[in-house]
Amino acid sequence: MRPRSLDEILGQADLVGPAGFIRRVHAGGKIPSLILHGPPGTGKTTLGRLLARLAGAEFVPFNAVSEGVPRLREIVKTARDWRRAGRHTLLFVDEIHRLNKGQQDFLLPFVESGLLTLVGATTEHPGFEVNAALLSRSRVLQLHPMDADALREILRRALTDVERGLGSLSVTLTPEAEALIVESSSGDARRALNALEIAAELVGQGGAIDIGIAGEALQKRIPVYDTTVGYEMLSAFHKSLRSSQGDAALYWAMRMIRGGEDPMVVFRRLVAAAYEDVGLADPNAGVMATQAMQAFERLGPPEGFLPLANAILYVASAPKSNRAYLALAAAREAAGNTPDAPVPLPLRNATTSLMREWGYGQGYEYAHNHEGGYVQVRCLPEELGDARFYEPTDRGHEAEIRRIMRERGQTE
């Protein structure tokens, strides 16, 4: 059922529609090097084949997992022969994110010279996996998961197409079964077609695929999870915590773990969020997140997920403040701007008589000798004067910190 023309491609209208990028570059007469980024079953390989046909180029597949530089050398030699014969070469690299540095460096001059038009397919984020030189010479196109309408149309085409599909079997598909396959395919056309084919084999010639048969064909649903999806879910998890949405944070945590993510990745982000987004508004949040991580290390799954849930809900529900985070950034910037500022003399320890002669420690006031254990002391370098990095909010425990600092004249 692989589409034979751009008109047959479903679900990628922004690329192959009347005003889509592919249509425009084809009209311009030259296909640039491209990286097709998208989840499985969205048409990356199909689009690569069609691009070669549109450009009148030879389609040469290369698998980054099973093939190496010797195979690339053969491709380059053949491409030179084809060029002399007036033919162009489109190199389609499946799983381009798996190209090692040597393979990427080898390809670069031939892509740059135009001997090869590179079309790479990847489920991973190209910015993380493809080197900058190769990336800068390619246009990245994003393919989206198939929507429900596109998947339904793909299934219906497969049922009626006699030449390439299941039309000769005269199999029918109930609306309930169709809905189940569409919903369970997670935008993956290949998964939907595989389920339909298995279901057709189960019912045989002239059979009817009902929801029970469809469920049997689908079996266990495997979560879609890779590096790109993982980054997106981790971001959703952190932003849910920051937004005080405990249910959503729990959901994204479980999505990541069920997808195969190391639970410690979730715990580390939870601890980071506790200190970045709750901070001193509730100092217990960081303590609880850290203790939950330690409890998981001792308990392991599934019991270890209980302290995870407790800590997620606590951090999400806690009052929020990023003032410690901002103070750190401000102090880091100040330190970078004044790398040679000397330590004020009163703050230096006078460990020798010569140091005392130089004035080390003179004028230093010992805080515990004063009422309340506090005394005004200039502790920053002279260049920074009375710079303030930390300004507490009036939320949670920071309200008490703010009160104390106000009494000391350390904040407004």
Coordinates of C-alpha atoms in Angstrom, one line a residue:
M1 CA 0.0 0.0 0.0
R2 CA 3.0 2.3 -0.3
P3 CA 1.8 5.5 -2.0
R4 CA 2.9 5.8 -5.7
S5 CA 2.5 9.5 -6.0
L6 CA 2.4 12.6 -3.8
D7 CA -1.4 12.7 -4.3
E8 CA -1.7 9.3 -2.6
I9 CA 0.2 10.4 0.5
L10 CA -2.1 11.0 3.5
G11 CA -1.6 13.0 6.7
Q12 CA 1.3 15.3 5.6
A13 CA -0.6 18.1 3.8
D14 CA 1.9 20.7 4.9
L15 CA 4.6 18.9 3.0
V16 CA 2.9 17.4 0.0
G17 CA -0.3 19.5 -0.3
P18 CA -0.8 22.0 -3.1
A19 CA 1.2 24.6 -1.2
G20 CA 3.5 22.2 0.6
F21 CA 7.3 22.4 0.7
I22 CA 7.8 19.2 -1.5
R23 CA 5.5 20.5 -4.2
R24 CA 7.3 23.9 -4.2
V25 CA 10.8 22.5 -4.5
H26 CA 9.7 20.0 -7.2
A27 CA 8.3 22.9 -9.2
G28 CA 11.6 24.7 -8.8
G29 CA 13.3 21.7 -10.5
K30 CA 15.8 20.7 -7.7
I31 CA 15.4 18.6 -4.7
P32 CA 17.8 19.7 -1.8
S33 CA 19.3 17.4 0.7
L34 CA 16.7 16.7 3.4
I35 CA 16.4 15.1 6.8
L36 CA 12.9 13.6 7.4
H37 CA 12.2 13.6 11.1
G38 CA 9.1 11.9 12.5
P39 CA 7.7 8.8 14.3
P40 CA 7.5 5.4 12.8
G41 CA 4.9 4.7 10.1
T42 CA 4.5 8.3 8.9
G43 CA 5.9 7.8 5.4
K44 CA 9.6 8.8 5.6
T45 CA 10.8 6.0 3.3
T46 CA 7.9 6.4 1.0
L47 CA 8.6 10.1 0.6
G48 CA 12.3 9.4 0.0
R49 CA 11.4 7.0 -2.9
L50 CA 9.0 9.5 -4.4
L51 CA 11.5 12.3 -4.2
A52 CA 14.0 10.2 -6.2
R53 CA 11.3 9.6 -8.8
L54 CA 10.3 13.3 -8.9
A55 CA 14.0 14.3 -9.4
G56 CA 14.6 11.6 -11.9
A57 CA 17.4 10.3 -9.7
E58 CA 18.6 6.8 -8.8
F59 CA 17.3 5.8 -5.4
V60 CA 20.1 4.2 -3.3
P61 CA 19.1 3.0 0.2
F62 CA 21.7 2.8 3.0
N63 CA 21.1 1.4 6.5
A64 CA 23.1 3.2 9.1
V65 CA 22.9 0.2 11.5
S66 CA 24.1 -2.6 9.2
E67 CA 26.3 -0.9 6.7
G68 CA 29.4 1.2 6.9
V69 CA 32.0 3.3 5.1
P70 CA 33.0 0.5 2.7
R71 CA 29.5 0.5 1.4
L72 CA 29.5 4.3 1.2
R73 CA 32.6 4.2 -0.9
E74 CA 30.9 1.8 -3.4
I75 CA 27.9 4.2 -3.5
V76 CA 30.2 7.2 -4.3
K77 CA 32.0 5.3 -7.0
T78 CA 28.7 4.3 -8.6
A79 CA 27.3 7.9 -8.3
R80 CA 30.4 9.2 -10.2
D81 CA 29.7 6.7 -13.0
W82 CA 26.0 7.7 -13.1
R83 CA 27.0 11.4 -13.2
R84 CA 29.1 10.8 -16.3
A85 CA 26.0 9.1 -17.8
G86 CA 23.9 12.1 -16.9
R87 CA 22.1 10.5 -14.0
H88 CA 21.9 11.8 -10.5
T89 CA 22.0 9.9 -7.2
L90 CA 19.7 10.2 -4.2
L91 CA 21.1 8.5 -1.2
F92 CA 18.4 7.5 1.3
V93 CA 19.9 6.9 4.8
D94 CA 17.5 5.0 7.0
E95 CA 18.0 5.8 10.8
I96 CA 20.5 8.5 9.9
H97 CA 20.8 9.3 13.7
R98 CA 22.8 6.0 13.9
L99 CA 25.5 7.2 11.5
N100 CA 28.8 7.4 13.4
K101 CA 31.1 10.4 13.2
G102 CA 33.4 8.7 10.6
Q103 CA 30.4 7.9 8.3
Q104 CA 29.0 11.5 8.6
D105 CA 32.5 13.0 7.9
F106 CA 32.9 10.7 4.9
L107 CA 29.5 11.8 3.4
L108 CA 30.0 15.5 3.9
P109 CA 32.1 16.5 0.9
F110 CA 30.0 14.5 -1.5
V111 CA 26.8 16.1 -0.2
E112 CA 28.4 19.5 -0.4
S113 CA 29.6 19.0 -3.9
G114 CA 26.2 17.8 -5.1
L115 CA 27.4 14.4 -6.1
L116 CA 24.8 13.0 -3.7
T117 CA 21.5 14.3 -2.7
L118 CA 21.1 13.1 0.9
V119 CA 17.7 12.2 2.3
G120 CA 17.9 10.9 5.8
A121 CA 15.1 9.4 7.9
T122 CA 15.1 9.5 11.7
T123 CA 12.8 9.1 14.6
E124 CA 15.3 10.9 16.8
H125 CA 15.7 14.7 17.1
P126 CA 18.3 15.6 14.3
G127 CA 19.7 18.4 16.4
F128 CA 20.9 15.9 19.0
E129 CA 22.1 13.1 16.7
V130 CA 23.4 14.6 13.4
N131 CA 26.6 16.7 13.4
A132 CA 26.3 20.4 12.7
A133 CA 28.2 20.4 9.4
L134 CA 25.8 17.8 7.8
L135 CA 22.8 19.4 9.4
S136 CA 23.7 22.8 8.0
R137 CA 23.7 21.4 4.5
S138 CA 20.3 19.8 4.8
R139 CA 16.7 21.0 5.3
V140 CA 14.9 19.3 8.2
L141 CA 11.3 18.4 7.5
Q142 CA 9.0 17.1 10.2
L143 CA 6.5 14.4 9.5
H144 CA 3.6 14.2 12.0
P145 CA 1.8 11.1 13.3
M146 CA -1.2 10.1 11.1
D147 CA -4.4 11.5 12.4
A148 CA -7.5 9.4 12.8
D149 CA -9.0 10.4 9.4
A150 CA -5.8 9.5 7.5
L151 CA -5.6 6.1 9.3
R152 CA -9.2 5.3 8.5
E153 CA -8.7 6.1 4.8
I154 CA -5.5 4.0 4.7
L155 CA -7.4 1.0 6.1
R156 CA -10.3 1.5 3.7
R157 CA -7.9 1.7 0.8
A158 CA -6.2 -1.5 1.9
L159 CA -9.5 -3.3 2.1
T160 CA -10.6 -2.4 -1.4
D161 CA -7.3 -2.4 -3.4
V162 CA -7.2 -5.7 -5.2
E163 CA -3.7 -5.3 -6.7
R164 CA -1.8 -4.2 -3.6
G165 CA -4.2 -4.7 -0.7
L166 CA -6.7 -7.1 0.6
G167 CA -9.5 -6.5 -1.9
S168 CA -9.4 -10.0 -3.3
L169 CA -10.3 -11.4 0.1
S170 CA -13.6 -9.5 0.3
V171 CA -13.0 -8.9 4.0
T172 CA -15.2 -6.4 5.9
L173 CA -14.3 -4.3 8.9
T174 CA -16.9 -3.3 11.5
P175 CA -16.9 0.4 12.6
E176 CA -16.0 -0.7 16.1
A177 CA -13.0 -2.7 14.9
E178 CA -11.9 0.1 12.7
A179 CA -12.0 2.5 15.6
L180 CA -10.0 0.2 17.8
I181 CA -7.2 -0.3 15.2
V182 CA -7.1 3.5 14.5
E183 CA -6.9 4.3 18.2
S184 CA -4.4 1.6 19.0
S185 CA -2.0 2.5 16.2
S186 CA -0.8 5.8 17.7
G187 CA -0.5 7.5 14.4
D188 CA 1.6 4.7 12.8
A189 CA 0.2 3.6 9.4
R190 CA 2.5 0.6 9.3
R191 CA 1.1 -0.6 12.7
A192 CA -2.5 -0.1 11.5
L193 CA -1.9 -2.0 8.2
N194 CA -0.1 -4.9 10.0
A195 CA -3.0 -5.3 12.4
L196 CA -5.5 -5.3 9.5
E197 CA -3.5 -7.9 7.6
I198 CA -3.3 -10.2 10.7
A199 CA -7.0 -9.8 11.3
A200 CA -7.8 -10.6 7.7
E201 CA -5.7 -13.8 8.0
L202 CA -7.6 -14.7 11.1
V203 CA -11.1 -14.4 9.5
G204 CA -10.1 -15.7 6.0
Q205 CA -11.9 -15.2 2.7
G206 CA -15.1 -13.2 3.0
G207 CA -14.8 -12.9 6.7
A208 CA -15.9 -10.0 8.9
I209 CA -13.3 -8.4 11.3
D210 CA -15.1 -7.5 14.5
I211 CA -13.7 -5.7 17.6
G212 CA -12.7 -9.1 19.1
I213 CA -10.7 -10.1 16.1
A214 CA -9.1 -6.7 15.9
G215 CA -8.1 -6.9 19.6
E216 CA -6.6 -10.3 19.0
A217 CA -4.6 -9.0 16.0
L218 CA -3.4 -6.0 17.9
Q219 CA -2.4 -8.0 21.0
K220 CA -0.4 -5.9 23.5
R221 CA 0.0 -2.2 22.6
I222 CA 3.7 -1.2 22.7
P223 CA 4.3 2.4 23.8
V224 CA 6.0 4.6 21.3
Y225 CA 9.1 5.9 23.0
D226 CA 12.5 7.1 21.8
T227 CA 14.9 9.9 22.6
T228 CA 12.9 12.7 21.0
V229 CA 9.6 11.6 22.7
G230 CA 11.6 11.1 25.9
Y231 CA 12.8 14.8 25.9
E232 CA 9.3 16.0 25.1
M233 CA 7.7 14.0 28.0
L234 CA 10.4 15.0 30.4
S235 CA 9.7 18.6 29.5
A236 CA 5.9 18.0 30.0
F237 CA 6.7 16.3 33.4
H238 CA 8.7 19.3 34.6
K239 CA 6.3 21.9 33.4
S240 CA 3.4 20.0 35.1
L241 CA 5.3 20.1 38.4
R242 CA 6.0 23.8 37.9
S243 CA 2.3 24.5 37.1
S244 CA 1.2 22.6 40.3
Q245 CA -0.6 19.9 38.2
G246 CA 0.1 16.8 40.2
D247 CA -2.1 14.5 38.2
A248 CA -0.5 15.5 34.9
A249 CA 3.0 15.1 36.5
L250 CA 2.1 11.6 37.6
Y251 CA 0.8 10.8 34.2
W252 CA 3.9 11.9 32.3
A253 CA 6.1 10.1 34.9
M254 CA 4.2 6.8 34.3
R255 CA 4.3 7.3 30.5
M256 CA 8.1 7.6 30.6
I257 CA 8.5 4.6 32.8
R258 CA 6.1 2.4 30.9
G259 CA 7.9 3.4 27.7
G260 CA 11.2 2.0 29.1
E261 CA 12.8 5.1 30.6
D262 CA 15.2 4.7 33.5
P263 CA 13.2 5.7 36.6
M264 CA 16.3 7.6 37.8
V265 CA 15.9 10.0 34.9
V266 CA 12.4 10.9 36.3
F267 CA 13.7 11.1 39.9
R268 CA 16.6 13.4 38.9
R269 CA 14.2 15.8 37.1
L270 CA 11.9 15.7 40.1
V271 CA 14.8 16.7 42.4
A272 CA 15.8 19.4 40.0
A273 CA 12.3 20.8 39.9
A274 CA 12.0 20.7 43.7
Y275 CA 15.0 23.0 44.0
E276 CA 14.4 25.1 40.9
D277 CA 10.7 25.8 41.1
V278 CA 9.8 25.3 44.8
G279 CA 13.1 26.3 46.3
L280 CA 12.9 28.0 49.7
A281 CA 9.1 28.5 49.5
D282 CA 9.1 24.9 50.9
P283 CA 12.6 23.6 51.7
N284 CA 11.1 20.2 52.5
A285 CA 10.3 19.6 48.8
G286 CA 13.9 19.1 47.9
V287 CA 14.5 16.9 50.9
M288 CA 11.4 14.7 50.1
A289 CA 12.3 14.4 46.4
T290 CA 15.9 13.3 47.4
Q291 CA 14.7 10.8 50.0
A292 CA 12.2 9.4 47.5
M293 CA 15.0 8.7 45.1
Q294 CA 17.0 7.0 47.8
A295 CA 14.0 4.9 48.8
F296 CA 13.6 3.8 45.2
E297 CA 17.2 2.7 45.1
R298 CA 16.6 0.5 48.1
L299 CA 13.2 -0.8 47.3
G300 CA 13.2 -1.0 43.5
P301 CA 10.0 -1.4 41.5
P302 CA 7.1 -1.6 42.0
E303 CA 7.2 -0.6 45.7
G304 CA 9.7 2.1 44.9
F305 CA 7.2 3.9 42.7
L306 CA 5.2 4.8 45.9
P307 CA 7.8 7.2 47.2
L308 CA 8.0 8.6 43.7
A309 CA 4.2 9.3 43.6
N310 CA 4.4 10.9 47.1
A311 CA 7.2 13.1 46.1
I312 CA 5.7 14.1 42.8
L313 CA 2.4 15.1 44.5
Y314 CA 4.2 17.0 47.2
V315 CA 6.4 19.0 44.8
A316 CA 3.5 19.8 42.6
S317 CA 1.3 20.9 45.5
A318 CA 4.0 23.0 47.2
P319 CA 4.2 26.8 47.0
K320 CA 6.4 27.8 44.1
S321 CA 9.4 30.1 44.0
N322 CA 12.3 30.3 41.5
R323 CA 14.1 33.1 43.5
A324 CA 16.9 30.8 44.6
Y325 CA 17.3 29.7 40.9
L326 CA 17.4 33.4 39.8
A327 CA 19.8 34.3 42.6
L328 CA 22.2 31.5 41.5
A329 CA 22.1 32.8 37.9
A330 CA 22.7 36.4 39.1
A331 CA 25.6 35.4 41.4
R332 CA 27.2 33.3 38.6
E333 CA 27.0 36.3 36.2
A334 CA 28.5 38.6 38.8
A335 CA 31.3 36.1 39.5
G336 CA 32.0 36.0 35.8
N337 CA 32.1 39.8 35.5
T338 CA 34.5 40.2 38.5
P339 CA 36.8 37.2 38.3
D340 CA 39.7 39.1 40.0
A341 CA 37.9 41.0 42.7
P342 CA 39.9 40.5 46.0
V343 CA 38.4 39.2 49.2
P344 CA 37.7 42.1 51.6
L345 CA 40.5 42.2 54.3
P346 CA 38.1 41.7 57.3
L347 CA 37.0 38.4 55.8
R348 CA 40.5 37.0 55.4
N349 CA 41.9 34.7 58.1
A350 CA 45.1 36.1 59.7
T351 CA 46.9 32.9 60.2
T352 CA 50.4 34.5 60.5
S353 CA 51.8 37.6 62.2
L354 CA 52.6 39.0 58.8
M355 CA 49.0 38.7 57.7
R356 CA 47.9 40.6 60.8
E357 CA 50.4 43.3 59.9
W358 CA 48.8 43.5 56.4
G359 CA 45.4 44.0 58.0
Y360 CA 43.9 40.5 57.5
G361 CA 40.8 40.1 59.7
Q362 CA 40.8 43.6 61.1
G363 CA 37.3 45.0 61.6
Y364 CA 35.6 41.7 61.4
E365 CA 32.5 41.4 63.6
Y366 CA 31.7 37.9 65.0
A367 CA 28.0 37.5 64.5
H368 CA 27.4 35.4 67.6
N369 CA 28.6 38.2 69.8
H370 CA 25.7 40.3 68.8
E371 CA 22.0 40.2 69.7
G372 CA 20.1 37.8 67.5
G373 CA 23.3 36.4 66.1
Y374 CA 23.3 39.1 63.4
V375 CA 25.6 42.0 62.5
Q376 CA 25.9 44.1 59.4
V377 CA 29.1 43.0 57.6
R378 CA 30.2 43.9 54.1
C379 CA 31.0 40.5 52.6
L380 CA 31.1 41.2 48.8
P381 CA 34.1 42.7 46.9
E382 CA 34.1 46.4 46.7
E383 CA 33.3 46.3 43.0
L384 CA 29.9 44.8 43.7
G385 CA 28.9 47.1 46.5
D386 CA 25.6 46.2 48.1
A387 CA 24.5 44.0 45.2
R388 CA 21.4 41.8 45.9
F389 CA 21.0 38.5 44.2
Y390 CA 18.2 36.9 46.2
E391 CA 14.8 38.5 46.7
P392 CA 12.4 36.1 48.4
T393 CA 8.7 36.0 47.5
D394 CA 5.9 36.2 50.0
R395 CA 4.9 32.6 49.4
G396 CA 5.3 29.7 51.8
H397 CA 8.4 29.6 53.9
E398 CA 9.9 32.4 51.9
A399 CA 7.5 34.8 53.5
E400 CA 9.3 34.2 56.8
I401 CA 12.7 34.6 55.1
R402 CA 11.5 37.8 53.6
R403 CA 10.3 39.1 57.0
I404 CA 13.7 38.4 58.6
M405 CA 15.6 39.9 55.7
R406 CA 13.4 43.0 55.9
E407 CA 14.1 43.4 59.6
R408 CA 17.8 43.3 58.7
G409 CA 17.5 45.8 55.9
Q410 CA 18.5 43.2 53.4
T411 CA 15.4 43.6 51.2
E412 CA 12.6 46.1 50.7

